[in-house]
Coordinates of C-alpha atoms (C1' of nucleotides) in Angstrom, one line a residue:
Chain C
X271 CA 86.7 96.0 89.4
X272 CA 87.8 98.6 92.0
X273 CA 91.3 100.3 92.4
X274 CA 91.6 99.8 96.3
X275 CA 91.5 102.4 98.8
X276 CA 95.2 102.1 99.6
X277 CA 95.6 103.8 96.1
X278 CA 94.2 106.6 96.9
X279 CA 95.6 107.0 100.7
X280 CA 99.2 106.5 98.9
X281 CA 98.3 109.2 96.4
X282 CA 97.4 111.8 99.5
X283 CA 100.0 111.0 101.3
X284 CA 102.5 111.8 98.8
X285 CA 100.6 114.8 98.0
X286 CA 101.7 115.6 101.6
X287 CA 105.4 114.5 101.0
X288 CA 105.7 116.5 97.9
X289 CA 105.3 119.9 99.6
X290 CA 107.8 118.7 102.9
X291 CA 110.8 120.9 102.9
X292 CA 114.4 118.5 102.3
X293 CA 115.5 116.5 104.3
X294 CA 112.5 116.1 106.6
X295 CA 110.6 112.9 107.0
X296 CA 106.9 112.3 108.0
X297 CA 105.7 109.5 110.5
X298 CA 103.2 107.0 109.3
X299 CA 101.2 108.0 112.6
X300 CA 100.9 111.2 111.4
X301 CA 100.1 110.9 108.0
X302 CA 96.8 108.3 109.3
X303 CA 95.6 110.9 112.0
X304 CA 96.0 113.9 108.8
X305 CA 93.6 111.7 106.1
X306 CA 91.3 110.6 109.3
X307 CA 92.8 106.6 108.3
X308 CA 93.9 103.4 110.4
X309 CA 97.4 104.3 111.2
X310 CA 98.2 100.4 111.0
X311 CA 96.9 99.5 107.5
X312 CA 97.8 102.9 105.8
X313 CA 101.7 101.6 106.6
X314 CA 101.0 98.7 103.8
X315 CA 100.4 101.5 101.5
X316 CA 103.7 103.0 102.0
X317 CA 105.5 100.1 102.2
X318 CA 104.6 99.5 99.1
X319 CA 105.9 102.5 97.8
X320 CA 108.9 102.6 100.1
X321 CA 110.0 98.8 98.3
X322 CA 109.2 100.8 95.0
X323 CA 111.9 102.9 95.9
X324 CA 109.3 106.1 95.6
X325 CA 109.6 106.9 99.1
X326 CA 112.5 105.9 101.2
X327 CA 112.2 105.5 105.5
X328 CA 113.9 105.8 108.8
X329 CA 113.7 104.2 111.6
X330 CA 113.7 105.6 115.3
X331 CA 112.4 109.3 117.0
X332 CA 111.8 111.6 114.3
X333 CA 111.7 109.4 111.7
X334 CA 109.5 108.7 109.0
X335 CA 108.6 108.6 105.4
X336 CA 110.2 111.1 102.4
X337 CA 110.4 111.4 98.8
X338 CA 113.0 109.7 97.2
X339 CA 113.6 111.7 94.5
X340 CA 111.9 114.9 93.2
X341 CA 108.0 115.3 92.7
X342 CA 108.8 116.7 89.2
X343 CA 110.1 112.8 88.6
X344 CA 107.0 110.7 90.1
X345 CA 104.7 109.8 88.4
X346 CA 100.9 109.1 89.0
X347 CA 101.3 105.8 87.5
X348 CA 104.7 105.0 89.7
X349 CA 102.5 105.3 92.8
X350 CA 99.3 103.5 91.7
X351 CA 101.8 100.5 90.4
X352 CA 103.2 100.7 93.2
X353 CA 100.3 99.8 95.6
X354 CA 98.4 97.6 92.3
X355 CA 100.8 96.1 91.1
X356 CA 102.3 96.5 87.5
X357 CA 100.6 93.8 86.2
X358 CA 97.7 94.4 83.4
X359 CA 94.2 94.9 84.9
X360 CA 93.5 92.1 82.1
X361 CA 94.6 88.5 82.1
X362 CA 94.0 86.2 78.9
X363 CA 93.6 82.7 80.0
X364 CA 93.5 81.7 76.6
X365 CA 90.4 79.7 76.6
X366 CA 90.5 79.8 72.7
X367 CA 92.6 77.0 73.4
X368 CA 90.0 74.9 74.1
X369 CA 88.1 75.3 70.8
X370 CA 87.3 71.7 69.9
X371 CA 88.2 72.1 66.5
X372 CA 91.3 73.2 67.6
X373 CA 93.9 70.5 66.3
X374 CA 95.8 69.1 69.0
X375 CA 99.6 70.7 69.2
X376 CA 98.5 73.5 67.5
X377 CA 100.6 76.4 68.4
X378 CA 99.0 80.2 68.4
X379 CA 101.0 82.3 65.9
X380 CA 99.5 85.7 68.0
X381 CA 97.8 86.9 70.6
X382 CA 94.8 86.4 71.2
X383 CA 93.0 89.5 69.4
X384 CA 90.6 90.0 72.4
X385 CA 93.8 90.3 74.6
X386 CA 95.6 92.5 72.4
X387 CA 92.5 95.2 72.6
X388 CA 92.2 94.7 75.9
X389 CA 95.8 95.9 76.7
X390 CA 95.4 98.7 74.3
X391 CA 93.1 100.3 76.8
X392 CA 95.4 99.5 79.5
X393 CA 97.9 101.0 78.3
X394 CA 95.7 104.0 77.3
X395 CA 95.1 104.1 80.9
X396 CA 98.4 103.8 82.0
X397 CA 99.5 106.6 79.9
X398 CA 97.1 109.1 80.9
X399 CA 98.5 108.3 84.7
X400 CA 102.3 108.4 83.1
X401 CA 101.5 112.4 81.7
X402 CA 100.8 113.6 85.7
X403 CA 103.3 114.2 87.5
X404 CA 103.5 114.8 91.8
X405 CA 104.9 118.5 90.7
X406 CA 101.5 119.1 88.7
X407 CA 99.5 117.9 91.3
X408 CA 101.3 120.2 93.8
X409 CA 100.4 123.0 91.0
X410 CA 96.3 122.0 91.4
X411 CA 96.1 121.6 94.8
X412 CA 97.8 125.3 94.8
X413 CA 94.8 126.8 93.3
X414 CA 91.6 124.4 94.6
X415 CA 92.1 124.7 98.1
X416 CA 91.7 127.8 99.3
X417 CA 94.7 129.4 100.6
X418 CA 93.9 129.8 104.3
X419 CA 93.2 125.9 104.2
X420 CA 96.1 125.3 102.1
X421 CA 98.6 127.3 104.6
X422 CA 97.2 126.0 108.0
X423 CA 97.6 122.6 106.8
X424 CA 101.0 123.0 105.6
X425 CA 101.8 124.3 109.2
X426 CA 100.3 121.5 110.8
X427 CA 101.9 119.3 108.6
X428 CA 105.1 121.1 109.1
X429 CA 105.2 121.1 112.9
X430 CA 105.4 117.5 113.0
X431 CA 108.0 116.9 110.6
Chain Z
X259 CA 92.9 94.8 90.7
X260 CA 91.7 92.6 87.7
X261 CA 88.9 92.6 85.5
X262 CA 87.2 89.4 86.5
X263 CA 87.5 86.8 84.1
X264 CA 83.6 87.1 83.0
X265 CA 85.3 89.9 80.9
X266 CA 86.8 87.8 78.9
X267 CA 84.3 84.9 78.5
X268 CA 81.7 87.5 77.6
X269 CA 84.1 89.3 74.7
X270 CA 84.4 85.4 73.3
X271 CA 80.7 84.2 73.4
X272 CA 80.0 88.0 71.8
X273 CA 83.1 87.3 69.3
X274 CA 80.9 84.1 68.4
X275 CA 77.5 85.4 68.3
X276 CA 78.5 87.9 65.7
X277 CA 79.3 85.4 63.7
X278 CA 76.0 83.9 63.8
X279 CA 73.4 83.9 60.5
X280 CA 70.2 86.4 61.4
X281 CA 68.0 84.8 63.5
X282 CA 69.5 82.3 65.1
X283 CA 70.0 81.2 68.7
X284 CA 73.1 79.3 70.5
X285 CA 72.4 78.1 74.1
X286 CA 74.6 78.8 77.1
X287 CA 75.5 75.3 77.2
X288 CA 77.4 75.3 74.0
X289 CA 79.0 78.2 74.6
X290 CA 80.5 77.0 77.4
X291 CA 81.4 73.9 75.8
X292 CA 82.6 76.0 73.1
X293 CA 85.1 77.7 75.6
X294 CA 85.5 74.7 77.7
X295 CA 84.1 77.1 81.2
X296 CA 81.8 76.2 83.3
X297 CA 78.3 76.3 81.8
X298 CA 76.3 77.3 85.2
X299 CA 78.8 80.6 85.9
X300 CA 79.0 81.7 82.1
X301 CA 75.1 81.9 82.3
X302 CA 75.5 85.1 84.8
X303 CA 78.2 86.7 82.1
X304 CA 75.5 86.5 79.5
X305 CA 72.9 87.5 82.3
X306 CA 74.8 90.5 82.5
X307 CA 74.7 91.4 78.9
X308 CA 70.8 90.3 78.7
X309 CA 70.4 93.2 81.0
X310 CA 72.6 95.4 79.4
X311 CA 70.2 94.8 76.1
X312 CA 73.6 93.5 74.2
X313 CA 71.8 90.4 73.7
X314 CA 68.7 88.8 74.0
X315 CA 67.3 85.4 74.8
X316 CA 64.6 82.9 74.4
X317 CA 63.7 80.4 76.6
X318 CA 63.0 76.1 75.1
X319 CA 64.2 73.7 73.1
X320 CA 66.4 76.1 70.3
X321 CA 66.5 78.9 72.1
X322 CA 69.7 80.6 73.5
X323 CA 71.3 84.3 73.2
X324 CA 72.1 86.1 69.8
X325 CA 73.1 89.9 69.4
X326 CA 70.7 92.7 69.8
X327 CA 72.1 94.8 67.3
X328 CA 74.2 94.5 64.6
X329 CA 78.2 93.9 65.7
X330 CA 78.8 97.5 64.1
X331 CA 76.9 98.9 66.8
X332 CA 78.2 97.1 69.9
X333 CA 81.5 98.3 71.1
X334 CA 83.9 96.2 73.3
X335 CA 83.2 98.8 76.3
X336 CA 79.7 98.2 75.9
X337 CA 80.3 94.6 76.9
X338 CA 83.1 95.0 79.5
X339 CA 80.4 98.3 81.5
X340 CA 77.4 95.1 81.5
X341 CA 79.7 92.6 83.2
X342 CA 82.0 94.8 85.1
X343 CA 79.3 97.7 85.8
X344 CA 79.5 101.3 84.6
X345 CA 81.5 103.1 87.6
X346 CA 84.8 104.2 87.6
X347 CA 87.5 102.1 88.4
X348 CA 88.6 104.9 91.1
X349 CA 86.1 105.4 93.9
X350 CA 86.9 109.0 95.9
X351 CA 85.9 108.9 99.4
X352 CA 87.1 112.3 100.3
X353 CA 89.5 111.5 102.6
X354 CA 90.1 115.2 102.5
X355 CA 87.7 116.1 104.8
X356 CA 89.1 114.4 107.6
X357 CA 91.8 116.8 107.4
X358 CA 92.1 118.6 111.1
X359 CA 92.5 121.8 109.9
X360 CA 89.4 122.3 108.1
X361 CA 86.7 124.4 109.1
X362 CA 83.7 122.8 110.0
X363 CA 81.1 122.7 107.3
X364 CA 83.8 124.1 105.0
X365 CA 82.0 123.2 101.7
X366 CA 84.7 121.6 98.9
X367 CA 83.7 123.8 95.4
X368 CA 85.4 121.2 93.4
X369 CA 86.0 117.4 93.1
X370 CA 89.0 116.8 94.6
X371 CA 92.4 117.4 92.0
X372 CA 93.2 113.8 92.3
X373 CA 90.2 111.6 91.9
X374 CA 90.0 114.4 88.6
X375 CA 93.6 113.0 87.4
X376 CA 92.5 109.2 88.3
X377 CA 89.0 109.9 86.6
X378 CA 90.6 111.3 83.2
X379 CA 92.7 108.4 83.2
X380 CA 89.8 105.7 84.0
X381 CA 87.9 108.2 80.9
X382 CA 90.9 107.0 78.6
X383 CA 90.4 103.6 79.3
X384 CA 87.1 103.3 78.4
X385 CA 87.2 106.0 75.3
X386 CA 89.9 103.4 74.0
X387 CA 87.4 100.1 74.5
X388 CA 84.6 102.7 72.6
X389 CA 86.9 102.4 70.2
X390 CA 86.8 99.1 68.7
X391 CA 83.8 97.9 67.8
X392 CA 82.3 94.1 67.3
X393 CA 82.4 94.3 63.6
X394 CA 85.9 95.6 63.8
X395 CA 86.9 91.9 65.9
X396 CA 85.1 90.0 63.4
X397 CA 87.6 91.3 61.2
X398 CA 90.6 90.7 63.0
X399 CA 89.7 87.4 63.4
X400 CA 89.8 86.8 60.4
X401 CA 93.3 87.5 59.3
X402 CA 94.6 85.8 62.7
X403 CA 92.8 82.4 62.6
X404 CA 93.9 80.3 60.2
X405 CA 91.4 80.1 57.4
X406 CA 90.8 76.3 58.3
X407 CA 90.3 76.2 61.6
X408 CA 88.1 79.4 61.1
X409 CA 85.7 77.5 58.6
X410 CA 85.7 74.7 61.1
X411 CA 84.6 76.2 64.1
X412 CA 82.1 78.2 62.4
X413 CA 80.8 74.6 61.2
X414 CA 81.0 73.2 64.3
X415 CA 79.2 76.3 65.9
X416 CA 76.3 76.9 63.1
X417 CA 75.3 72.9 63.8
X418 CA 74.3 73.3 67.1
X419 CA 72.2 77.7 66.4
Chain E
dG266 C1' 44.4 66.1 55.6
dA267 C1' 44.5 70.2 58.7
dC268 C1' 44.0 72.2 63.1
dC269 C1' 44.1 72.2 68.1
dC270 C1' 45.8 70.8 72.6
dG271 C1' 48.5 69.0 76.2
dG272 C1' 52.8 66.8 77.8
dT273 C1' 57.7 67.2 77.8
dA274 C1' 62.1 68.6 77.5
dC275 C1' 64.9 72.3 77.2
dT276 C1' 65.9 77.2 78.1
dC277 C1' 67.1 81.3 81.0
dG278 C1' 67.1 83.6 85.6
dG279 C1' 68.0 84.2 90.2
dA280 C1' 69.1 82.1 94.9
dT281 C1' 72.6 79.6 97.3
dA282 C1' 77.7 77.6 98.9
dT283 C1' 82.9 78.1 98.5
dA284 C1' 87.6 80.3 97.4
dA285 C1' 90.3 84.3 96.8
dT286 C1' 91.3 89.0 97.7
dA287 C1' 91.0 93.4 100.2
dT288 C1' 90.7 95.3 104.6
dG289 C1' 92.0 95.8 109.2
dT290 C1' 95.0 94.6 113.4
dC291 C1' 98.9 93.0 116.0
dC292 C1' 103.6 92.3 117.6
dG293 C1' 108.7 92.1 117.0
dA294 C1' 113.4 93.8 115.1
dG295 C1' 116.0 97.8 114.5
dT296 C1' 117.7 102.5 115.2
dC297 C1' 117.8 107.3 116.4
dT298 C1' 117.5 110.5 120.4
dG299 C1' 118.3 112.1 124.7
dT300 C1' 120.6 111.7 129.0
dA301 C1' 123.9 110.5 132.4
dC302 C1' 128.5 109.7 133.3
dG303 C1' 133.4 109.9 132.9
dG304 C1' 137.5 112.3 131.3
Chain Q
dC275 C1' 133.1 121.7 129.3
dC276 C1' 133.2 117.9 125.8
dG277 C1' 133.0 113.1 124.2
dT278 C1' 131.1 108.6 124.9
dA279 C1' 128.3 104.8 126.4
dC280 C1' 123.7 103.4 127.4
dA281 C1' 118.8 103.1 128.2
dG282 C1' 114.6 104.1 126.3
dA283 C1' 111.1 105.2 123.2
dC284 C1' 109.7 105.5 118.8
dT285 C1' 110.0 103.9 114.0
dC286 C1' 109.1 100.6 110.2
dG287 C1' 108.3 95.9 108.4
dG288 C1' 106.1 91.8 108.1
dA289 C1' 102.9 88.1 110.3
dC290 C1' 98.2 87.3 111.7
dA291 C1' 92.5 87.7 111.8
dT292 C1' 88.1 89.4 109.5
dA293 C1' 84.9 91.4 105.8
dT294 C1' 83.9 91.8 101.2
dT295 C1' 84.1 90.3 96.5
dA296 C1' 84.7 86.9 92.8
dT297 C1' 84.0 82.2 91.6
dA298 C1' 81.4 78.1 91.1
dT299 C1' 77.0 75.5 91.7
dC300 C1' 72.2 74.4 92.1
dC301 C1' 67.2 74.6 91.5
dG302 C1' 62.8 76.6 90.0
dA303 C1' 59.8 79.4 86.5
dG304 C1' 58.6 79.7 81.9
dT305 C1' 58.2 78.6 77.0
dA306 C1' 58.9 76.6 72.4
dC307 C1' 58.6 72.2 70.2
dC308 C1' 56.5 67.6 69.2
dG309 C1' 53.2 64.1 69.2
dG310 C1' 48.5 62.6 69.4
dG311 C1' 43.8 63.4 69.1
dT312 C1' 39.8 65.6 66.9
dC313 C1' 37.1 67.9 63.3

DNA sequence: GACCCGGTACTCGGATATAATATGTCCGAGTCTGTACGG
DNA sequence: CCGTACAGACTCGGACATATTATATCCGAGTACCGGGTC
């Protein structure tokens, strides 16, 4: 099991859009050539997002891809749902139900327990991605990269904008 | 992404084993009849969990898989690491470096901030799976199965060890 | 009667096909920009 | 000089191929059991 690489490019990219100043948008074009990504398949990624109403677009010259609503209210999990899906990372097929001793029209007063653990750490998962916000990424990135880097990029970023 | 459904058939057939009296071995074969799978793809499940030194095997007439330890000493992320393998859910590929502005042979000094975030949240996931052991399904198990059925399919299973 | 030996049937383990999903590419519908024109 | 209409170029969005992974199946190597033969 793999989260796919779409995840990550999405989580990047909105790294990018976090730091754009209002009011601006970003073209897909730009964000592929900035990661070093197909320009074509990256656009899946942000589509996804963009129907997830975590990004919103224009069309036309100059237009692009922004934030829909503040970084301090997006969430790591918002994006990674976004591109996986929200659905859990485990499915019960219920093959207790095929149990021979299992008498026929017998209906299952719980989940299954193996299902129910299961979720648990899901869930876990899921909130560890809920408790990061975009804004505290921004924050990181702020102190890892070393200003010089983190300036010139934001230029470059910012002259085609 | 999804946890492949080995996952699951592994956590049942383990679910089982526990239950089994010291000693004893159950074939593949009836623990796919047991489950109603296919017999030929569960045998790579329990492959997996040979490996991983969960269980162990014998080969002729009575032979089969039963634990390796006891269930108090088997967690349910031990199983899920020897089907689904050990590494993260979240694969980095440092797309960072492809960024145009950085210095060649700039050398990163630390992991990049979000494979750290998706990597903490991948950690939670599995410290909540290290969390529930074998011995602790057994017992859930029994307060969800009806006693009846329980006794049952214990019979059925301890004819055929 | 007890022990040894060989055949047999059953087991696991890995090598081999098929289906589903992730990855990568392409083209069309739509719209904003910039310009030329008219008032 | 200003407003408007229009052509053009650029954007996103979804439809279309390919590569990788998961699913399902098959066959061979190896071993414990069982029966018969021998001491």
């Amino acid at each position: 099991m793999q989260l796919k690489s779409q995840v990550e490019w999405a989580l990047h990219c909105c790294a990018i859009l976090s730091g754009l100043p209002a009011g601006r948008y970003l073209a897909t074009k730009v964000l592929a050539e900035f990661h070093g990504v197909p320009k074509e398949y990256l656009s899946k990624a942000l589509q996804g997002l963009s129907q997830a109403k975590i990004v919103e677009s224009t069309l036309g010259p100059a237009g692009g891809y922004r934030l829909a609503r503040g970084p301090d209210r997006i969430s790591f999990l918002d994006i990674v749902e976004a591109v996986e899906g929200k659905s859990s990372t485990f499915v019960c097929s219920e093959i207790r139900k095929n149990n021979p001793c299992r008498p026929t029209g017998h209906c299952e007063t719980k989940a299954c327990s193996i299902a129910r653990v299961m979720w648990q750490a899901d869930q876990a998962w899921r909130n560890s991605l809920k408790g990061v916000l975009l804004s505290d990424l921004g924050k990181m990135l702020e102190t890892d990269i070393p200003a010089d880097l983190y300036r010139k990029s934001f230029e470059w970023v910012l002259a085609r904008a």
